[in-house]
Coordinates of C-alpha atoms and ligand atoms in Angstrom, one line a residue:
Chain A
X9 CA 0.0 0.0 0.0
X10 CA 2.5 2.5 1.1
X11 CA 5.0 1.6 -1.5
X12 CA 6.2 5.3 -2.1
X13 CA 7.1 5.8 1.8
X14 CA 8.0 2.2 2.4
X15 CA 11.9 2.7 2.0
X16 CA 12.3 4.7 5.0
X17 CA 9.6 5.4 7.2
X18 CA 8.6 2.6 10.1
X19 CA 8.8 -0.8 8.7
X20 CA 9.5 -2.4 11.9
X21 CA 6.2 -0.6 13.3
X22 CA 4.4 -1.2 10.7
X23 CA 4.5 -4.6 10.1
X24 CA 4.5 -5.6 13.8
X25 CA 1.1 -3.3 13.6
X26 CA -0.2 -4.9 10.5
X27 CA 0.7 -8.0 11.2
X28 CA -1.3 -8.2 14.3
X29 CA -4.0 -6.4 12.9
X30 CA -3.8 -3.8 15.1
X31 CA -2.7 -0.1 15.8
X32 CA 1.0 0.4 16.8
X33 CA 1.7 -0.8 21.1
X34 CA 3.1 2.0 23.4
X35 CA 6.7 0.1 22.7
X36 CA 6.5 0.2 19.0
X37 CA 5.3 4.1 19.2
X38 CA 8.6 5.2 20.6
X39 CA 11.1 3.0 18.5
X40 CA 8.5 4.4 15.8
X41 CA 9.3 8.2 17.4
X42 CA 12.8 7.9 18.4
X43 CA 13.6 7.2 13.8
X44 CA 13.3 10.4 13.4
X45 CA 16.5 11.1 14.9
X46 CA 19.5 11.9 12.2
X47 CA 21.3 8.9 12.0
X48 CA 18.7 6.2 14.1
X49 CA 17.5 3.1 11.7
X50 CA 15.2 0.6 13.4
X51 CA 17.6 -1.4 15.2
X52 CA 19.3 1.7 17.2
X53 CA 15.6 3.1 18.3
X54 CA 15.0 -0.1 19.5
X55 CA 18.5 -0.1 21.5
X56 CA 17.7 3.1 22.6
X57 CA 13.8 2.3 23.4
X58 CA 15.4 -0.5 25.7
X59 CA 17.7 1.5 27.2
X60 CA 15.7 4.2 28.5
X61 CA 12.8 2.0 29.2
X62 CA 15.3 -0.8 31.5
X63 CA 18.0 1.7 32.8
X64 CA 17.1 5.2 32.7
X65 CA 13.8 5.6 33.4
X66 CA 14.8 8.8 35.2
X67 CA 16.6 10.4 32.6
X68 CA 14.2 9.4 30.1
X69 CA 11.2 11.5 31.9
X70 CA 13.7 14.3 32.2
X71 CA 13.8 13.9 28.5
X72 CA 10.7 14.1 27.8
X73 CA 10.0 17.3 30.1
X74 CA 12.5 19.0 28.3
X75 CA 11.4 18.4 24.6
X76 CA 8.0 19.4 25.7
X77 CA 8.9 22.1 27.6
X78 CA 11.2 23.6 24.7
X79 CA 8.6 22.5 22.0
X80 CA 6.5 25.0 24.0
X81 CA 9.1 28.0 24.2
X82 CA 12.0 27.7 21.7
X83 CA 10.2 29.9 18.6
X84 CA 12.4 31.5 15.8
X85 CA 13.5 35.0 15.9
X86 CA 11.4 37.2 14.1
X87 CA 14.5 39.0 12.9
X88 CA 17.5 36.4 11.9
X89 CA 14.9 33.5 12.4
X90 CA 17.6 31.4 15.1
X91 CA 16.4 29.4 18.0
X92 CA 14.8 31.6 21.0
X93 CA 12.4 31.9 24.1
X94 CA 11.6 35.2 22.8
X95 CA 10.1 37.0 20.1
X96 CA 12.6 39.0 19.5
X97 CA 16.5 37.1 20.2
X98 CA 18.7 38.9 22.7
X99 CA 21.4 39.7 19.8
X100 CA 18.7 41.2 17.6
X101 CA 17.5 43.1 20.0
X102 CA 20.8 44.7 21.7
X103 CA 22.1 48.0 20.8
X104 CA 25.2 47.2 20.6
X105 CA 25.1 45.4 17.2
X106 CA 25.8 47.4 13.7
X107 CA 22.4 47.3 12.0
X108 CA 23.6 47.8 8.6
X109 CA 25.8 45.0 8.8
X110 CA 23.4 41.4 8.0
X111 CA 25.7 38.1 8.1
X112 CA 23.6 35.1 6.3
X113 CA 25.0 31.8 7.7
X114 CA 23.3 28.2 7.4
X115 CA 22.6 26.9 10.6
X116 CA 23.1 28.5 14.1
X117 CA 26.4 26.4 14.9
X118 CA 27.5 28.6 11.6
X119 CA 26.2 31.4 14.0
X120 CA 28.3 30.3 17.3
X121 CA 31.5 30.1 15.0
X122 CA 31.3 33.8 13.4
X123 CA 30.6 35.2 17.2
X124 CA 33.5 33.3 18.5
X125 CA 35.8 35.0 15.6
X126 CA 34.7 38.4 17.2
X127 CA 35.4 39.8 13.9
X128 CA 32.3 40.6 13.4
X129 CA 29.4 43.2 15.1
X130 CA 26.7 43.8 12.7
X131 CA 23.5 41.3 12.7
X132 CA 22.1 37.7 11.3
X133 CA 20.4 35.7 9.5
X134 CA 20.3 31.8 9.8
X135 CA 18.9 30.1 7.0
X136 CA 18.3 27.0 8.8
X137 CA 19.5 25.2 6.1
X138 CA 20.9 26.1 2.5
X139 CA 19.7 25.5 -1.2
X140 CA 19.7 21.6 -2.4
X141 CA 17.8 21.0 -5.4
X142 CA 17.6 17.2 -5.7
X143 CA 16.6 16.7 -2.0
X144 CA 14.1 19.0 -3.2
X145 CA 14.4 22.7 -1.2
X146 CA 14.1 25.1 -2.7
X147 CA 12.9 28.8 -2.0
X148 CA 9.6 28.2 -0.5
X149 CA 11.3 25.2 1.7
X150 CA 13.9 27.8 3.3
X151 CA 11.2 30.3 3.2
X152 CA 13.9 32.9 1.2
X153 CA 11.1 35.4 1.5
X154 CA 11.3 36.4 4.9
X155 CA 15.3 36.9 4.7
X156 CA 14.4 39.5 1.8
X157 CA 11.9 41.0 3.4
X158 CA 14.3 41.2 6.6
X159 CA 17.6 42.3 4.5
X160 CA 15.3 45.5 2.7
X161 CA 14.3 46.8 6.1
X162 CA 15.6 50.2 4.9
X163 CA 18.4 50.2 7.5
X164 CA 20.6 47.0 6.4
X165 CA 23.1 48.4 4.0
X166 CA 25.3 45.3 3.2
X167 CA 24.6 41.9 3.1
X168 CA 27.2 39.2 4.0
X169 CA 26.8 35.2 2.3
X170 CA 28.9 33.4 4.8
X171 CA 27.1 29.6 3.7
X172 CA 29.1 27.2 3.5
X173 CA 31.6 26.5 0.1
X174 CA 29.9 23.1 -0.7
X175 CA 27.7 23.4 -3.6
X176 CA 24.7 24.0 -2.2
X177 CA 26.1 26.7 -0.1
X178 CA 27.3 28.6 -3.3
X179 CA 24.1 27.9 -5.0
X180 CA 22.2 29.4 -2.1
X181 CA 24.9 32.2 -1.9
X182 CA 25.0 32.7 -5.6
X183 CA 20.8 33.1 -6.0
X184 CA 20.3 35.4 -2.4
X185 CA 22.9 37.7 -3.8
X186 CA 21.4 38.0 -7.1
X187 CA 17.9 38.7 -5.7
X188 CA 19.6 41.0 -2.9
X189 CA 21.4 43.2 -6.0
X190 CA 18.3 43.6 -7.7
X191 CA 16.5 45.2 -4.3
X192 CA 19.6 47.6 -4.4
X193 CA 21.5 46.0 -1.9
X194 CA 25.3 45.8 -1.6
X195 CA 26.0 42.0 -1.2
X196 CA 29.5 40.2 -0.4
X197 CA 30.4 36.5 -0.2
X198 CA 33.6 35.8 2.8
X199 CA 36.2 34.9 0.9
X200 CA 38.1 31.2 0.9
X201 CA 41.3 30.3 0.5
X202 CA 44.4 28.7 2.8
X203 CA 43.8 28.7 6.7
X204 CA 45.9 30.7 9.0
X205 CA 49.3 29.5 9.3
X206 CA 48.5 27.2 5.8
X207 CA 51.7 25.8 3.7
X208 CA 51.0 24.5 1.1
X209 CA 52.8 21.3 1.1
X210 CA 50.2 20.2 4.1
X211 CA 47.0 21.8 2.4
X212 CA 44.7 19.5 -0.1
X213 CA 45.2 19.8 -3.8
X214 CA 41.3 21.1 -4.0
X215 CA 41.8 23.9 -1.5
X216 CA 44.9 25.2 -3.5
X217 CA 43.6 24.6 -7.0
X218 CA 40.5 26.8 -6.1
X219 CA 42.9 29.7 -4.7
X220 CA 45.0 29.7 -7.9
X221 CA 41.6 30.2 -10.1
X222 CA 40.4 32.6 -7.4
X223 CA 43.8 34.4 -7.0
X224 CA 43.6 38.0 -6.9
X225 CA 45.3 41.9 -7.5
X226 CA 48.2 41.9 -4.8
Chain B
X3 CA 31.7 -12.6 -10.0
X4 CA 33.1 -9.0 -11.0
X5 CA 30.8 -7.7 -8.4
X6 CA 33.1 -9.2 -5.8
X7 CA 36.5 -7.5 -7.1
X8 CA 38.0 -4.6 -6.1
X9 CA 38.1 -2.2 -8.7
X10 CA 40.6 0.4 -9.0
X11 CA 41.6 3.7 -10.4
X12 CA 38.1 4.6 -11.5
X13 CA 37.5 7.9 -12.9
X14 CA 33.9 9.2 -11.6
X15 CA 31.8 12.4 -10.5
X16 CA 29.2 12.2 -7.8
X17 CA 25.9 13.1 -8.3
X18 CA 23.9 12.8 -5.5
X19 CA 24.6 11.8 -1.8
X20 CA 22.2 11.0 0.7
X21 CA 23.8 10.9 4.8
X22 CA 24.2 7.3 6.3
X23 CA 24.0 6.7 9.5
X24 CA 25.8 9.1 12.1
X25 CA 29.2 9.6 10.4
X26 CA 28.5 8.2 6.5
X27 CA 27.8 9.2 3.4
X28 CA 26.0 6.9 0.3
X29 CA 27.3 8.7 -2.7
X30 CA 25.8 7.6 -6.2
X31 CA 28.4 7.9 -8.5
X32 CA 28.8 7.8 -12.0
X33 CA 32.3 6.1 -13.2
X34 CA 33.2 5.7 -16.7
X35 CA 33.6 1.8 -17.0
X36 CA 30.7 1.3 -14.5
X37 CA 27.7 3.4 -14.6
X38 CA 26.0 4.7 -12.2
X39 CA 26.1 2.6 -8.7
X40 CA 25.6 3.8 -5.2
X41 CA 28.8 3.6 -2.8
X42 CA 29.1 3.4 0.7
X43 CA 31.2 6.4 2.1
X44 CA 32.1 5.1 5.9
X45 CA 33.1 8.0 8.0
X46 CA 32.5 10.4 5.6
X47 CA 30.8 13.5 7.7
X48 CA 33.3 13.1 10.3
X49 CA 34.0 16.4 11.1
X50 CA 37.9 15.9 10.4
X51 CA 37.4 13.5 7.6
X52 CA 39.6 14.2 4.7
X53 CA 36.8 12.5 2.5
X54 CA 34.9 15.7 3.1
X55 CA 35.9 18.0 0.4
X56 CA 36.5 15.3 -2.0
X57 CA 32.8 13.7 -2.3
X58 CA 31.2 17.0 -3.7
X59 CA 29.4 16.9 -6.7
X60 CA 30.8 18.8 -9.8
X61 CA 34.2 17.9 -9.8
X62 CA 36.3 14.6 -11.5
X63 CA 37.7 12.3 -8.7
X64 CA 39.2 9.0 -9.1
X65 CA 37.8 6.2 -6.9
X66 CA 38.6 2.3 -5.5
X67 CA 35.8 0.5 -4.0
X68 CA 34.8 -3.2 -3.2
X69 CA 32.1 -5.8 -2.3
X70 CA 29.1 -7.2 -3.9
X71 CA 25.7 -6.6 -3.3
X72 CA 23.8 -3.2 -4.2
X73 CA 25.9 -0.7 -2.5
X74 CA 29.4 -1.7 -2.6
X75 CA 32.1 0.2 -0.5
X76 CA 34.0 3.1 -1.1
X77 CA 38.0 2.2 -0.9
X78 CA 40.1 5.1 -1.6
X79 CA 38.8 9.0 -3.3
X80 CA 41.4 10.8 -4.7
X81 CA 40.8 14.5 -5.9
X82 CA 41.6 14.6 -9.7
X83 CA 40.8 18.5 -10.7
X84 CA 41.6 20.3 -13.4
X85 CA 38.7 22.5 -13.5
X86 CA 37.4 25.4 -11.2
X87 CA 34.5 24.4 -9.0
X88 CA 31.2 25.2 -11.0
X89 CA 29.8 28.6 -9.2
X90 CA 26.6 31.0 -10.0
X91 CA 23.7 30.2 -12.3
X92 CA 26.3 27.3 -13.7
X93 CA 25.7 25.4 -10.6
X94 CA 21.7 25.0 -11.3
X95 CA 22.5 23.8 -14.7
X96 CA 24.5 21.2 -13.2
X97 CA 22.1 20.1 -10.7
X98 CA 19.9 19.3 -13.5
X99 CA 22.1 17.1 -15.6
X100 CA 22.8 15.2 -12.5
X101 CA 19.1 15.0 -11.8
X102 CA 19.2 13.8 -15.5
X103 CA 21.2 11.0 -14.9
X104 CA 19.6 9.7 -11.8
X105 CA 16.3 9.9 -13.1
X106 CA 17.0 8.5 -16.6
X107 CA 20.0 6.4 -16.2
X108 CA 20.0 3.1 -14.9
X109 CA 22.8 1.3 -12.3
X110 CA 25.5 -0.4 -13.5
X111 CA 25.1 0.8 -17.2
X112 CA 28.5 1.3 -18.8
X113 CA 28.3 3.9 -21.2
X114 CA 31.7 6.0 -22.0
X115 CA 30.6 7.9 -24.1
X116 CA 28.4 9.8 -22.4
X117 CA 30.7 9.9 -19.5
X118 CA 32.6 11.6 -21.8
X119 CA 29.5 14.1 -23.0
X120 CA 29.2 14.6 -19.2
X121 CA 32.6 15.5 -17.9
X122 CA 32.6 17.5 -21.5
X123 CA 29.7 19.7 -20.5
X124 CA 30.8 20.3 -16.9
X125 CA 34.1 21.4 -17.6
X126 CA 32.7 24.0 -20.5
X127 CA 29.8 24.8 -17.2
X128 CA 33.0 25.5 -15.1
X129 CA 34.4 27.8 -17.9
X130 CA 31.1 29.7 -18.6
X131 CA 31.0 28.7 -22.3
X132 CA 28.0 28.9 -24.1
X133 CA 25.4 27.3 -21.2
X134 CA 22.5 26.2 -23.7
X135 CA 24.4 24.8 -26.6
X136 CA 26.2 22.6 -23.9
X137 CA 23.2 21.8 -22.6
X138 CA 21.4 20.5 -25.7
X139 CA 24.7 18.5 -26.4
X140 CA 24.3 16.7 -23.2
X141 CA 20.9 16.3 -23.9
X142 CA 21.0 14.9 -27.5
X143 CA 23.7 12.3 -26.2
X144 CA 22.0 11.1 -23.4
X145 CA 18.7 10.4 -25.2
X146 CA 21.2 8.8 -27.6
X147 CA 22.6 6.6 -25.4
X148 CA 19.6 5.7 -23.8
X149 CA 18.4 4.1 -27.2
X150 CA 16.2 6.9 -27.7
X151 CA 18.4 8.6 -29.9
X152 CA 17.0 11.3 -32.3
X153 CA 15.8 11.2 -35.6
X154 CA 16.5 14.8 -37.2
X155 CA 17.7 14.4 -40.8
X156 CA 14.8 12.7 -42.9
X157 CA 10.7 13.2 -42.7
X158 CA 10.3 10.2 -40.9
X159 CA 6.6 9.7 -43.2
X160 CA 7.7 10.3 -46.5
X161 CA 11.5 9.6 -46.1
X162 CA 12.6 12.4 -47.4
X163 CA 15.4 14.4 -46.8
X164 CA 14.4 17.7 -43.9
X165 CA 14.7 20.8 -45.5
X166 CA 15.9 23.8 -44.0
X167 CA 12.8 25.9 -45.3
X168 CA 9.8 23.6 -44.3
X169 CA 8.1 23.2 -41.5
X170 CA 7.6 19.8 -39.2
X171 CA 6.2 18.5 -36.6
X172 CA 8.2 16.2 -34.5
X173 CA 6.3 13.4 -33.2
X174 CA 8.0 11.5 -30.7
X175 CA 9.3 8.0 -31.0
X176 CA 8.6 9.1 -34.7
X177 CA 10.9 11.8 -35.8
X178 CA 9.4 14.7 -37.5
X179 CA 6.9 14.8 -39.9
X180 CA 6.1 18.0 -42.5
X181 CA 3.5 20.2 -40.7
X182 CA 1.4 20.9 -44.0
X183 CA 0.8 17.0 -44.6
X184 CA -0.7 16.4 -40.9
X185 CA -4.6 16.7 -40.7
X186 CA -5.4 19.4 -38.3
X187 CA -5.0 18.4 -34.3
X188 CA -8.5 17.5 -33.6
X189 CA -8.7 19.3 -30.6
X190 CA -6.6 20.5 -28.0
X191 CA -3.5 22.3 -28.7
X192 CA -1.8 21.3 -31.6
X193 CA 2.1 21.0 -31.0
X194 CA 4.1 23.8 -32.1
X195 CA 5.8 23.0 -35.6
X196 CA 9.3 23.6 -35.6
X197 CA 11.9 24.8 -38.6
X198 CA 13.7 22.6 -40.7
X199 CA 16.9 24.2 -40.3
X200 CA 16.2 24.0 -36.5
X201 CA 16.4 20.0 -37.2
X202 CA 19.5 20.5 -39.5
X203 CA 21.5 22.8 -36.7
X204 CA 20.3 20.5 -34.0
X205 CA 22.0 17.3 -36.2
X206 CA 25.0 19.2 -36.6
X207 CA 25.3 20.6 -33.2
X208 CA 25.1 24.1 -34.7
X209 CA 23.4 26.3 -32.0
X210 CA 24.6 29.7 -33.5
X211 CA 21.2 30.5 -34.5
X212 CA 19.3 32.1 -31.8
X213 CA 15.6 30.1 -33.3
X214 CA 17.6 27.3 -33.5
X215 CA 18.0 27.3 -29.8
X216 CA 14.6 28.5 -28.6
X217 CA 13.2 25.6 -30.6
X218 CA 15.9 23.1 -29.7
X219 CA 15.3 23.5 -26.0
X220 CA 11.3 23.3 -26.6
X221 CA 12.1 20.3 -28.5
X222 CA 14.6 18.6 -26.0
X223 CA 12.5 19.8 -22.9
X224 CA 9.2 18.0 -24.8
X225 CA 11.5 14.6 -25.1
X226 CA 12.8 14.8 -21.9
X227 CA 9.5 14.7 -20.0
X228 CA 8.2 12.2 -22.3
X229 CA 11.2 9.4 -20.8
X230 CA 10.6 10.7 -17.3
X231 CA 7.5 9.4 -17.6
X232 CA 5.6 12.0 -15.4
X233 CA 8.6 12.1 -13.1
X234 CA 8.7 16.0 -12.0
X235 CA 12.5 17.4 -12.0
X236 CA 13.2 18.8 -8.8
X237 CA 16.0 21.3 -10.3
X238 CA 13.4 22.7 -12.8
X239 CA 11.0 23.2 -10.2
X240 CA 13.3 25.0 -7.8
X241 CA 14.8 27.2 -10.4
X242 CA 11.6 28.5 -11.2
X243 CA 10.6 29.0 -8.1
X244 CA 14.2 31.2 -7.7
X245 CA 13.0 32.9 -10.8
X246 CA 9.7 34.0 -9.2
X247 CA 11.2 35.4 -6.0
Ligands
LIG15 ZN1 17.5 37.3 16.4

């Protein structure tokens, strides 16, 4: 019946449930629940069904007030759309920050790493993911409107593309800035190259290849 | 068995991965003396793993892997290069020929020359050159290799030669037929004739004319979704979508 979903989604569940002729047990609910965990096939849900059920039963209830309990309060920033208990972020919402300055990155760990540069004081934006055609996001998944709609605020002047250099970072980099440039924005990507303290004889052939084709005026 | 060897020194681009597990990758690959097959990447999105920057999609790399069964195991990636990473409105194009080949090309299909078209096209992307005519190159020798390879030279009712001044129709699994002998389309819109030249230039791989290329990449796009068999594209879809923003 399922045939399209089959691959991935609950085939331990499902056939237990079928197979009985019945709905899904309490048991095969949370081995069902705990797949949707990066990384977790059937056999490690069960393991970890097990585990919490026979020798943390503690832990597990504290797990489960906590999801709850965040599910409840952790909301996106209305302004660069990262985790937070409040409408508004605490970043976003200091004085302290340059407001012409708007940093796109792709996830918040992205975030965490430009803060501990402290090379930076203007604002964010974190995508919560990037552009990847064939897994099928596109603008409407990433919701690309509300970053344009934040970015032409009238007070952001420049706009920063610090997404990853994979593909789908560039692609994502590549298409904001273009849509960015047309609204009249200034737009510039971080640049890539050698890390600090690089020689070349220890750096990979694809990091130095790149920095001869992207060499510039000295 | 050959499934069981190790094979070596395997030139291939990836053209899709999918994560696996905590720490690996399954990378579907397309090698020249292969096809297409999926590989197991172990350890591949560990955060230090060297396998990192090499198992992105756009670039040549040369691989080893082993086993048998359906997903055989990534040995050794080796970054091969030569070309500057594909970057801007080149990358979308490349999204789609990969989407190309894992929609339309099945595993463990050997077929050089179309390697050959592919690693062609993406190395003209990386360059900039000339986009569409790539494109439609790629295009033509896919369906080509395939087995669906086009007719383009000769009215495929009367067996006449295609001449650059008449009109056809291009009918598919047919070839094209001259527009004036057809009986009206019944109802519904008929499809759009195209030029004879248009058919000449596009069996020559002469894209200089600008209606040559309009028409070619109706006429392509029309094929396309025909062997896709109602299959939506993913890439098309999300770069119209960019285009609407
Ligand atoms: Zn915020």
């Amino acid at each position: 019946m399922s045939s399209s979903a089959g691959s991935s989604g609950g085939a331990i569940g499902r056939s237990l449930g079928s197979s009985l002729g019945r709905s899904l047990g309490t048991l095969d609910k949370l081995i069902e629940a705990l797949r949707c965990l990066p990384g977790v096939g059937p056999k490690s849900a069960q393991r970890m069904a097990y585990h919490l059920l026979q020798r943390e039963r503690l832990a597990a209830a504290q797990l489960a007030d906590a999801l709850s309990e965040a599910l409840q309060r952790i909301v996106h920033c209305q302004r660069c759309n990262t985790f937070t208990e409040a409408e508004i972020c605490d970043r976003c919402a200091s004085g302290k920050r340059d407001p012409s300055l708007l940093c796109v990155v792709e996830m918040p760990v992205d975030l965490n790493m430009m803060e501990q540069t402290h090379a930076y004081m203007g604002l964010y934006y974190v995508l919560m993911g990037r552009l990847s055609p064939l897994d099928g996001i596109g603008p409407k998944e990433l919701r690309l409107d509300r970053l344009i709609e934040r970015a032409t605020d009238g007070v952001v002047r420049e706009v920063i593309m610090a997404t990853n250099f994979t593909n789908e970072g560039e692609a994502t980099a590549h298409y904001l800035s273009e849509l960015l440039h047309a609204r009249g924005l200034k737009v510039s990507r971080i640049a890539r190259g050698l890390p600090v303290g690089g020689e070349l004889e220890f750096t990979d052939a694809g990091t130095i290849a790149q920095a001869m084709f992207e060499r510039r005026d000295y | 068995m050959s499934g069981r060897q190790r094979i070596d020194g395997q030139i291939a681009w990836v053209l899709h991965s999918y994560p696996y597990s905590e720490t690996s990758l399954i990378i579907d690959v397309f090698s020249r003396d292969h096809g297409r097959l999926p590989l197991m990447a172990r350890g591949a999105r560990r955060p230090r793993s060297a396998l990192r920057g090499v198992l992105q999609a756009f670039q040549p790399i040369e691989l080893a892997w082993f086993g048998a069964g359906e997903v055989r195991t990534l040995a050794k990636a080796e970054w091969v290069g030569g070309m500057p990473l594909l970057g801007g409105a080149a990358l979308m194009l490349g999204y789609y020929v990969n989407e190309l080949l894992l929609k339309l090309l099945p595993r463990e299909d050997a077929h050089p020359a179309l390697f050959d078209a592919y690693a062609a096209s993406l190395q003209a992307l990386s360059r900039g050159e000339a986009h569409e005519s790539r494109l439609r190159l790629f295009e033509k020798t896919l369906l080509k290799e395939l087995g669906y390879g086009l007719a383009l030279e000769r009215d495929a009712a009367s067996g006449e030669p295609v001449l650059a001044g008449r009109h056809y129709q291009y009918l598919i699994e047919r070839g094209p037929v001259e527009a004036s002998s057809l009986p009206d389309a019944p109802e519904g819109a008929p499809v759009r004739s195209i030029r004879g030249k248009t058919l000449l230039d596009l069996a020559q791989d002469d894209y200089s004319d600008a209606q040559t290329l309009v028409e070619s990449k109706a006429l392509m796009r029309r094929l396309i979704n025909h062997h896709l068999a109602g299959q939506p594209l993913q890439s098309r879809r999300v770069f119209i979508e960019l285009q609407e923003l």
